[in-house]
Each structure stands twice: as C-alpha cells, then as structure tokens.
Amino acid sequence: MVTVSVIKADVGGFVGHSASHPDVLDTGREELERAKQRGLLTDYHVSYCGDDMFLIMTHDRGEDNEEIHRLAWDTFIKATDVAKKLKLYGAGQDLLADAFSGNIRGAGPGSAEMTIDERPSEPILVFMGDKTSAGAFNLPLYKMFADPFNTPGLVISDPLHHGFAFEIHDVKEHKKIVLNAPDDLYDMLIFLGAPSRYAVKRVFNRSTGNIAAVSSTDKLSLIAGRYVGKDDPTMIVRAQGEFPAVGEVLEPFTNPFIVEGWMRGSHQGPLMPVSLKDAHPSRFDGPSRLVCLGFQLANGKLVGPRDMFDDPGFDEARRKANEVANYFRSLGPFEPHRLPLDEMEYTTMPMVAAKLAERWQPLE
Ligand code: F6R
Ligand code: MG
Ligand code: MG
C-alpha cells in the first residue's frame, strides 16, 4: 500500500498575494529531500499555485500519520522563517495553531490524503487551486464521476458502469453522508450545488470500493473564527481503468465555472485552468486559478509531473474565463460578483451598521 499526501499552505506571498518566492519553494524541497534521505518519504514533489506551496508526498505510514504531518508543519515553519526574512507578504498566514499537536488538520494548512494499492499502472492527477475555496471541486467531481455527458465511460465502460459513491461533508456542522450516483443523484445535487456549506471529501468506485478521489475541505475561517485567508484547495484523482480517463477527469475544466474567492476572498468569478507558468493570479488578485500536475506512480515514486493544463485544448477555457471575469468585474461591489453578506471574508458591515444605527427609521 502507498499513501499519497498533499499538504499545502500559504506561508507568504511574492508580490502581495500573487505568487510564491523561489526561496520558499526551495526550502520546502530541502526539507522533503532530507525526509526522503532518512526514509520517512518514498518520494516527494514541491509545487505551487499562486501564493500557496503544495507538498506532494508518498510514503508507507498511512493517512493522518503524526510524523508525516509534523514534517509538513515543520517544513511550513522553516519556509515561514525564509518568508519573514524576505518580508514576503502575509508570512505564515495559514499557520493558525501556536504549535503542532499531532495532526495538521485544524491547524490551518489544507490536506488531501489517500492510501491505495498501487495498480500495475497508476496515473494520478494532483490539483492545486489558488484564490478559491473548499467546495470548488463539487461541480467538477460531479461531472467526472456522475455525468455521462462528461464521462462516457459511465455508459460504455464496464468498470465504471455501476457508478460512484460520494462522501459529502457538511463543513459547518462537521457531519458527513455517503450518497450514491446514479441512484441518489437528485438528493446529492441539493447539497453539491451549495459548495460554501457542503463539499465532496471522497469518491469511491461502487463495484470495487476503491478510492477514486479525495479533496481538502478545510475552512480556515471556520477554524479561526475570523477571516485569515482563503482555504485554497487541493485534490487527488486516480485515472484510467476503473476510474475516469485522464481526459474525462480534465474535461469539466473546459467550462470556467463560477467559484468563491478572488479579491479579498469575497467575490465570485470563473475558475481558470492554467499551466504552472500562468499560476500567478494578479488581475484583481485573480481570477481564481487551478493547476493540475499528472504523475505515474511507480512503487511509490512520483514519475512526473506533467503540467496537464499546458495544452492549447484549454486555451478556449482561459479565453472564456477572461470574458466572464470582465463581465463579473463590471458588476463592481454588487452581488452576485460580491459574495452575499454572510459569505464575505472581509466586511465592514458591523462597523457601518453601528455607525448608522441611529439614522435608521421605522417604516411608516
Ligand atoms: C484573496 C487574497 C487577496 C487579499 C487582498 C487583500 O484570497 O488573498 O485578494 O485578500 O490582497 O489583502 P490584505 O488585506 O492582506 O491587504
Ligand atoms: Mg496569501
Ligand atoms: Mg492563496
């Protein structure tokens, strides 16, 4: 069995919140290389999307392993020291806990982990988002694993034909439910269509029971009780064979659907699929970006990555995302570009409401 752990955090932006500094990423690589040398990790790859650093790790310790989580935490602490020296923006932004206490979950960084029995050939896709939030993967996961117009394999490939099970988390009430596609489709969509509250955590193949996908569902603001930056998400998806083909996994991103995030984590806008070279959101701190790195696992080694959205096939999605971005921007501070009052990560409402309290008059 091999465990794939992706643990990510924003430990400082360069410049502002737009990108990651090479020295911060190098610190991540040095720490993980040391862990590989001492046998804790089988392999690793450090990457980025915008101001977030993603530690992609393989090992044999299983999920929620204290040593692996401590390695990630310590790596983020070291990278924060580098960010502080360079006076990068928001150094240590996502490290909410004062000290590591056994598990990275609830401490600020986002994580997605899966333990698998590596197949004779194991293609995996690691998604890395910036300027968006947990729940952004609801729509694409639905399309990949439940929509035959996206994934013809659901109709014409026997190993996919019995459908997939979705583990959905209620991120506010800390509850979960498993719903099956296609049987529970209509029930499922009432939740998935409300991604600020309900997020798909895992997906399983119903005939084999094997895990197909896992995403991070950490909500920083719910952890800290106040705005502390967006919970830019990550996700791991297995492809081919009993799972959707690589092209079926990537197909949902040809339509730049609308996600929460963007400027001040308080706006709606399109999710733009980009290659690493374009993973630097600077137009109105966005629009929200998504990178996908593809790997072949070989006895736990990460063969890759391939930069999956580095394909002219996604040019039209990027063009459309810019067009949608312009339209949304034209709405300025009005909903639905601006998020509803209780969803905004920044607000002056309590201050303004207090100031104007006496000027409000009862209606006649
Ligand atoms: C969004 C994000 C940025 C900041 C914005 C203001 O997730 O990180 O859009 O919210 O640049 O940042 P501060 O308040 O730090 O000046
Ligand atoms: Mg930041
Ligand atoms: Mg970010």
Short mmCIF file of C-alpha atoms and ligand atoms in Angstrom, two decimals:
data_model
loop_
_atom_site.label_atom_id
_atom_site.label_comp_id
_atom_site.label_asym_id
_atom_site.label_seq_id
_atom_site.Cartn_x
_atom_site.Cartn_y
_atom_site.Cartn_z
CA MET A 1 0.00 0.00 0.00
CA VAL A 2 1.17 3.54 -0.70
CA THR A 3 -0.19 6.74 0.80
CA VAL A 4 -0.26 9.91 -1.25
CA SER A 5 -0.43 13.00 0.97
CA VAL A 6 -0.82 16.50 -0.39
CA ILE A 7 -0.47 19.12 2.33
CA LYS A 8 -0.49 22.80 1.41
CA ALA A 9 -0.27 26.23 2.95
CA ASP A 10 0.23 29.87 2.10
CA VAL A 11 3.30 30.83 4.12
CA GLY A 12 3.91 34.15 2.39
CA GLY A 13 3.20 35.79 -0.96
CA PHE A 14 5.53 37.31 -3.57
CA VAL A 15 4.48 40.04 -4.51
CA GLY A 16 1.43 40.66 -2.32
CA HIS A 17 -0.69 37.53 -2.57
CA SER A 18 0.15 36.85 -6.22
CA ALA A 19 2.82 34.14 -6.23
CA SER A 20 5.36 32.08 -4.29
CA HIS A 21 9.02 33.06 -3.86
CA PRO A 22 11.58 30.55 -5.22
CA ASP A 23 13.50 30.53 -1.89
CA VAL A 24 10.35 29.45 -0.05
CA LEU A 25 9.77 26.60 -2.51
CA ASP A 26 13.46 25.60 -2.28
CA THR A 27 13.14 25.40 1.50
CA GLY A 28 10.22 23.01 1.01
CA ARG A 29 12.32 20.89 -1.35
CA GLU A 30 15.30 20.79 1.02
CA GLU A 31 13.18 19.66 3.97
CA LEU A 32 11.40 16.95 2.00
CA GLU A 33 14.67 15.75 0.45
CA ARG A 34 16.05 15.28 3.98
CA ALA A 35 12.92 13.33 4.94
CA LYS A 36 13.35 11.14 1.86
CA GLN A 37 17.03 10.53 2.72
CA ARG A 38 16.11 9.37 6.22
CA GLY A 39 13.44 7.03 4.83
CA LEU A 40 10.31 8.81 6.03
CA LEU A 41 9.18 9.63 2.50
CA THR A 42 9.28 7.34 -0.52
CA ASP A 43 9.19 10.35 -2.82
CA TYR A 44 8.04 13.97 -2.98
CA HIS A 45 7.39 16.89 -5.30
CA VAL A 46 7.05 20.51 -4.16
CA SER A 47 4.98 22.84 -6.30
CA TYR A 48 2.83 25.96 -6.19
CA CYS A 49 -0.24 27.76 -7.37
CA GLY A 50 -0.20 31.48 -6.67
CA ASP A 51 0.89 32.14 -3.08
CA ASP A 52 0.31 28.55 -1.94
CA MET A 53 3.01 25.89 -1.58
CA PHE A 54 1.94 22.27 -2.12
CA LEU A 55 3.90 19.36 -0.61
CA ILE A 56 3.11 16.25 -2.65
CA MET A 57 4.45 13.24 -0.73
CA THR A 58 4.34 9.45 -0.97
CA HIS A 59 5.10 7.14 1.96
CA ASP A 60 4.02 3.96 3.72
CA ARG A 61 2.84 5.46 7.02
CA GLY A 62 -0.86 5.75 6.15
CA GLU A 63 -3.18 8.75 6.43
CA ASP A 64 -3.24 11.13 9.41
CA ASN A 65 0.25 9.98 10.34
CA GLU A 66 1.81 12.14 13.03
CA GLU A 67 5.35 12.03 11.59
CA ILE A 68 4.20 12.97 8.09
CA HIS A 69 2.01 15.78 9.41
CA ARG A 70 4.82 17.01 11.64
CA LEU A 71 7.18 17.01 8.66
CA ALA A 72 4.71 19.18 6.73
CA TRP A 73 4.20 21.52 9.70
CA ASP A 74 7.95 21.87 10.37
CA THR A 75 8.54 22.48 6.66
CA PHE A 76 5.96 25.27 6.63
CA ILE A 77 7.55 26.77 9.77
CA LYS A 78 11.01 26.75 8.13
CA ALA A 79 9.56 28.22 4.92
CA THR A 80 7.84 30.90 7.02
CA ASP A 81 11.22 31.86 8.51
CA VAL A 82 12.52 32.37 4.97
CA ALA A 83 9.37 34.34 4.07
CA LYS A 84 9.85 36.53 7.17
CA LYS A 85 13.47 37.28 6.29
CA LEU A 86 12.40 38.37 2.81
CA LYS A 87 9.46 40.24 4.36
CA LEU A 88 7.15 38.40 1.98
CA TYR A 89 3.50 39.28 2.27
CA GLY A 90 1.45 37.51 4.93
CA ALA A 91 4.35 35.33 6.12
CA GLY A 92 2.99 32.30 7.99
CA GLN A 93 -0.56 33.30 7.01
CA ASP A 94 -2.08 29.80 7.10
CA LEU A 95 -0.30 28.51 10.23
CA LEU A 96 -3.06 29.11 12.74
CA ALA A 97 -2.01 26.82 15.58
CA ASP A 98 0.67 28.02 18.01
CA ALA A 99 2.37 24.65 17.87
CA PHE A 100 1.92 21.28 16.19
CA SER A 101 -0.27 18.96 18.21
CA GLY A 102 -0.27 15.64 16.38
CA ASN A 103 -2.33 16.34 13.26
CA ILE A 104 -2.20 19.08 10.67
CA ARG A 105 -5.99 19.11 10.29
CA GLY A 106 -7.49 22.04 12.12
CA ALA A 107 -4.08 23.73 12.36
CA GLY A 108 -4.51 25.80 9.19
CA PRO A 109 -2.86 24.00 6.25
CA GLY A 110 -5.13 22.09 3.85
CA SER A 111 -4.68 18.38 3.23
CA ALA A 112 -5.87 15.55 1.00
CA GLU A 113 -4.60 12.02 1.54
CA MET A 114 -5.38 8.61 0.05
CA THR A 115 -3.97 5.16 0.69
CA ILE A 116 -4.03 2.86 -2.30
CA ASP A 117 -2.99 -0.49 -3.53
CA GLU A 118 -0.90 0.72 -6.48
CA ARG A 119 -2.20 -0.75 -9.75
CA PRO A 120 0.17 -2.15 -12.44
CA SER A 121 -0.01 1.39 -13.85
CA GLU A 122 -1.28 4.16 -11.58
CA PRO A 123 -1.92 7.58 -13.17
CA ILE A 124 -2.81 10.21 -10.57
CA LEU A 125 -3.73 13.86 -11.00
CA VAL A 126 -2.98 16.43 -8.30
CA PHE A 127 -4.99 19.65 -8.48
CA MET A 128 -3.75 22.85 -6.84
CA GLY A 129 -6.03 25.88 -6.52
CA ASP A 130 -5.46 29.49 -5.55
CA LYS A 131 -7.87 32.35 -4.74
CA THR A 132 -10.74 29.95 -4.30
CA SER A 133 -12.07 27.70 -1.56
CA ALA A 134 -13.10 24.24 -0.38
CA GLY A 135 -16.17 23.17 -2.33
CA ALA A 136 -14.78 24.46 -5.63
CA PHE A 137 -14.37 20.83 -6.68
CA ASN A 138 -18.03 19.86 -6.18
CA LEU A 139 -19.04 20.68 -9.73
CA PRO A 140 -16.05 19.05 -11.47
CA LEU A 141 -16.25 15.94 -9.23
CA TYR A 142 -19.91 15.60 -10.06
CA LYS A 143 -19.15 15.86 -13.76
CA MET A 144 -16.21 13.42 -13.64
CA PHE A 145 -17.93 10.74 -11.60
CA ALA A 146 -21.67 11.18 -12.19
CA ASP A 147 -22.34 12.94 -15.50
CA PRO A 148 -22.37 10.71 -18.58
CA PHE A 149 -22.26 13.79 -20.83
CA ASN A 150 -18.79 14.45 -19.35
CA THR A 151 -17.65 10.87 -18.76
CA PRO A 152 -18.83 8.47 -21.46
CA GLY A 153 -17.05 5.72 -19.50
CA LEU A 154 -20.03 5.72 -17.12
CA VAL A 155 -22.14 4.49 -20.03
CA ILE A 156 -19.76 2.41 -22.13
CA SER A 157 -17.07 1.07 -19.76
CA ASP A 158 -17.99 -1.84 -17.53
CA PRO A 159 -15.73 -0.98 -14.52
CA LEU A 160 -17.34 2.49 -14.25
CA HIS A 161 -20.88 1.46 -15.10
CA HIS A 162 -22.04 0.74 -11.53
CA GLY A 163 -21.37 4.31 -10.54
CA PHE A 164 -19.50 6.09 -7.78
CA ALA A 165 -20.19 6.86 -4.11
CA PHE A 166 -19.71 10.44 -2.89
CA GLU A 167 -18.71 11.20 0.72
CA ILE A 168 -20.08 14.69 1.32
CA HIS A 169 -19.08 16.82 4.31
CA ASP A 170 -21.20 19.48 5.95
CA VAL A 171 -18.31 21.83 6.77
CA LYS A 172 -20.33 23.92 9.22
CA GLU A 173 -21.98 21.13 11.22
CA HIS A 174 -19.00 18.71 10.92
CA LYS A 175 -21.15 15.84 9.64
CA LYS A 176 -20.77 13.51 6.66
CA ILE A 177 -23.04 11.44 4.45
CA VAL A 178 -22.35 8.97 1.64
CA LEU A 179 -24.64 9.23 -1.39
CA ASN A 180 -24.54 7.02 -4.45
CA ALA A 181 -24.55 8.04 -8.09
CA PRO A 182 -26.67 7.49 -10.06
CA ASP A 183 -29.29 6.28 -7.51
CA ASP A 184 -29.21 9.31 -5.19
CA LEU A 185 -28.37 11.87 -7.86
CA TYR A 186 -31.21 14.31 -7.23
CA ASP A 187 -30.73 14.18 -3.44
CA MET A 188 -27.00 14.62 -3.88
CA LEU A 189 -27.27 17.73 -6.02
CA ILE A 190 -29.25 19.68 -3.43
CA PHE A 191 -26.05 19.55 -1.33
CA LEU A 192 -23.35 19.73 -4.02
CA GLY A 193 -24.94 22.83 -5.52
CA ALA A 194 -24.27 24.68 -2.25
CA PRO A 195 -20.46 24.43 -2.09
CA SER A 196 -19.92 27.02 0.62
CA ARG A 197 -21.55 24.60 3.06
CA TYR A 198 -21.22 21.11 1.54
CA ALA A 199 -18.04 19.75 -0.01
CA VAL A 200 -17.21 16.39 -1.58
CA LYS A 201 -14.42 14.86 0.51
CA ARG A 202 -14.00 11.48 -1.19
CA VAL A 203 -15.32 9.49 -4.12
CA PHE A 204 -15.26 5.67 -4.38
CA ASN A 205 -15.85 3.21 -7.21
CA ARG A 206 -19.00 1.34 -6.12
CA SER A 207 -18.10 -2.01 -7.68
CA THR A 208 -14.57 -2.24 -6.26
CA GLY A 209 -14.90 0.04 -3.23
CA ASN A 210 -11.58 1.63 -4.27
CA ILE A 211 -10.95 5.29 -3.57
CA ALA A 212 -11.09 7.44 -6.70
CA ALA A 213 -10.63 10.98 -5.39
CA VAL A 214 -10.02 12.97 -2.23
CA SER A 215 -10.09 16.73 -1.72
CA SER A 216 -9.21 19.17 1.05
CA THR A 217 -12.29 20.55 2.77
CA ASP A 218 -10.59 22.66 5.44
CA LYS A 219 -12.27 26.03 6.02
CA LEU A 220 -9.75 28.42 7.54
CA SER A 221 -12.35 30.95 8.58
CA LEU A 222 -14.33 28.27 10.42
CA ILE A 223 -11.15 27.14 12.18
CA ALA A 224 -10.03 30.61 13.21
CA GLY A 225 -13.48 32.14 13.63
CA ARG A 226 -12.43 35.10 11.51
CA TYR A 227 -11.00 35.83 8.08
CA VAL A 228 -7.47 34.53 7.74
CA GLY A 229 -7.13 33.95 4.01
CA LYS A 230 -8.89 31.61 1.64
CA ASP A 231 -8.65 27.87 2.02
CA ASP A 232 -7.18 27.38 -1.42
CA PRO A 233 -7.96 23.74 -2.09
CA THR A 234 -6.17 20.64 -3.33
CA MET A 235 -7.43 17.34 -4.71
CA ILE A 236 -6.01 13.97 -5.78
CA VAL A 237 -7.81 11.98 -8.50
CA ARG A 238 -6.91 8.49 -9.79
CA ALA A 239 -7.43 7.99 -13.51
CA GLN A 240 -7.93 5.24 -16.10
CA GLY A 241 -9.22 1.68 -15.83
CA GLU A 242 -11.95 1.59 -13.18
CA PHE A 243 -11.77 5.39 -12.92
CA PRO A 244 -12.46 8.12 -15.49
CA ALA A 245 -9.78 8.53 -18.16
CA VAL A 246 -7.33 11.43 -17.74
CA GLY A 247 -9.27 13.33 -20.39
CA GLU A 248 -12.57 12.69 -18.59
CA VAL A 249 -11.07 13.98 -15.33
CA LEU A 250 -9.86 17.17 -17.04
CA GLU A 251 -12.93 17.79 -19.21
CA PRO A 252 -15.01 19.64 -16.53
CA PHE A 253 -12.40 22.42 -16.52
CA THR A 254 -13.07 23.32 -20.16
CA ASN A 255 -16.02 25.32 -18.82
CA PRO A 256 -14.80 28.01 -16.39
CA PHE A 257 -17.49 27.55 -13.77
CA ILE A 258 -18.02 30.10 -11.00
CA VAL A 259 -16.29 29.74 -7.64
CA GLU A 260 -15.94 31.77 -4.44
CA GLY A 261 -12.67 33.57 -3.78
CA TRP A 262 -10.88 36.10 -5.96
CA MET A 263 -10.29 39.56 -4.50
CA ARG A 264 -10.28 39.55 -0.69
CA GLY A 265 -11.89 36.10 -0.75
CA SER A 266 -15.18 37.96 -1.08
CA HIS A 267 -16.11 37.58 -4.72
CA GLN A 268 -17.44 35.12 -7.24
CA GLY A 269 -15.65 34.59 -10.50
CA PRO A 270 -14.54 31.98 -13.01
CA LEU A 271 -12.02 29.24 -12.22
CA MET A 272 -9.26 29.44 -14.83
CA PRO A 273 -7.31 26.24 -15.60
CA VAL A 274 -3.65 27.22 -16.15
CA SER A 275 -0.17 25.78 -16.55
CA LEU A 276 2.41 26.49 -13.83
CA LYS A 277 3.82 29.39 -15.82
CA ASP A 278 0.45 31.18 -15.57
CA ALA A 279 -0.29 30.25 -11.94
CA HIS A 280 0.26 33.81 -10.73
CA PRO A 281 -3.13 35.46 -10.21
CA SER A 282 -2.60 39.20 -10.35
CA ARG A 283 -5.64 40.59 -12.21
CA PHE A 284 -7.85 41.83 -9.32
CA ASP A 285 -5.99 39.18 -7.28
CA GLY A 286 -7.33 36.53 -9.61
CA PRO A 287 -9.26 35.24 -11.37
CA SER A 288 -9.14 32.01 -9.32
CA ARG A 289 -6.56 29.60 -10.74
CA LEU A 290 -6.23 25.86 -10.97
CA VAL A 291 -3.12 23.85 -11.86
CA CYS A 292 -3.14 20.09 -12.45
CA LEU A 293 0.03 18.00 -12.16
CA GLY A 294 -0.06 14.46 -13.53
CA PHE A 295 2.14 11.64 -12.23
CA GLN A 296 2.57 7.95 -12.85
CA LEU A 297 3.20 6.19 -9.54
CA ALA A 298 5.93 3.54 -9.76
CA ASN A 299 6.32 1.68 -6.44
CA GLY A 300 5.53 4.91 -4.65
CA LYS A 301 7.87 7.03 -6.82
CA LEU A 302 6.29 10.07 -8.41
CA VAL A 303 7.16 9.82 -12.09
CA GLY A 304 6.47 13.30 -13.40
CA PRO A 305 5.00 15.79 -13.19
CA ARG A 306 3.26 16.61 -16.41
CA ASP A 307 1.70 20.07 -16.38
CA MET A 308 -1.74 18.94 -17.56
CA PHE A 309 -3.40 22.28 -18.40
CA ASP A 310 -0.35 23.23 -20.50
CA ASP A 311 -2.39 22.29 -23.55
CA PRO A 312 -3.90 24.53 -26.25
CA GLY A 313 -7.05 22.45 -25.69
CA PHE A 314 -7.64 24.66 -22.63
CA ASP A 315 -6.98 28.00 -24.41
CA GLU A 316 -10.66 28.48 -25.09
CA ALA A 317 -11.49 27.89 -21.40
CA ARG A 318 -8.94 30.55 -20.45
CA ARG A 319 -10.32 32.98 -23.03
CA LYS A 320 -13.85 32.38 -21.79
CA ALA A 321 -12.69 32.77 -18.17
CA ASN A 322 -11.31 36.21 -19.04
CA GLU A 323 -14.57 37.17 -20.75
CA VAL A 324 -16.60 36.00 -17.73
CA ALA A 325 -14.13 37.79 -15.43
CA ASN A 326 -14.68 41.06 -17.31
CA TYR A 327 -18.44 40.69 -17.05
CA PHE A 328 -18.31 39.95 -13.32
CA ARG A 329 -15.94 42.89 -12.76
CA SER A 330 -18.44 45.19 -14.46
CA LEU A 331 -20.83 44.49 -11.55
CA GLY A 332 -18.39 46.12 -9.11
CA PRO A 333 -19.50 45.86 -5.48
CA PHE A 334 -22.86 44.28 -6.34
CA GLU A 335 -23.89 40.68 -5.83
CA PRO A 336 -23.50 38.16 -7.37
CA HIS A 337 -19.94 39.38 -8.09
CA ARG A 338 -19.57 40.34 -4.46
CA LEU A 339 -20.45 37.44 -2.19
CA PRO A 340 -23.62 37.54 -0.06
CA LEU A 341 -23.15 39.30 3.29
CA ASP A 342 -22.56 36.21 5.39
CA GLU A 343 -20.11 34.67 2.93
CA MET A 344 -17.68 37.57 2.53
CA GLU A 345 -14.27 37.09 4.07
CA TYR A 346 -13.88 40.83 4.60
CA THR A 347 -16.71 43.04 5.75
CA THR A 348 -17.24 46.48 7.23
CA MET A 349 -20.89 45.72 7.96
CA PRO A 350 -20.74 45.59 11.80
CA MET A 351 -18.83 48.89 11.87
CA VAL A 352 -21.12 50.60 9.34
CA ALA A 353 -24.26 49.20 11.00
CA ALA A 354 -23.15 50.52 14.39
CA LYS A 355 -22.29 53.92 12.98
CA LEU A 356 -25.65 54.30 11.22
CA ALA A 357 -27.83 52.63 13.86
CA GLU A 358 -29.50 55.90 14.90
CA ARG A 359 -30.20 57.01 11.36
CA TRP A 360 -32.40 54.01 10.60
CA GLN A 361 -36.09 54.95 10.99
CA PRO A 362 -39.05 52.58 11.25
CA LEU A 363 -41.12 52.33 8.02
CA GLU A 364 -44.45 54.25 8.10
C1 F6R B 1 -7.62 36.55 -1.56
C2 F6R B 1 -6.39 37.23 -1.17
C3 F6R B 1 -6.21 38.64 -1.54
C4 F6R B 1 -6.23 39.57 -0.32
C5 F6R B 1 -6.10 41.03 -0.74
C6 F6R B 1 -6.05 41.98 0.45
O1 F6R B 1 -7.63 35.23 -1.13
O2 F6R B 1 -5.53 36.66 -0.53
O3 F6R B 1 -7.14 39.05 -2.50
O4 F6R B 1 -7.41 39.36 0.40
O5 F6R B 1 -4.91 41.22 -1.48
O6 F6R B 1 -5.06 41.55 1.30
P1 F6R B 1 -4.65 42.32 2.65
O7 F6R B 1 -5.92 42.50 3.44
O8 F6R B 1 -3.69 41.38 3.28
O9 F6R B 1 -4.07 43.63 2.23
MG MG B 2 -1.72 34.92 0.71
MG MG B 3 -3.56 31.50 -1.84
#
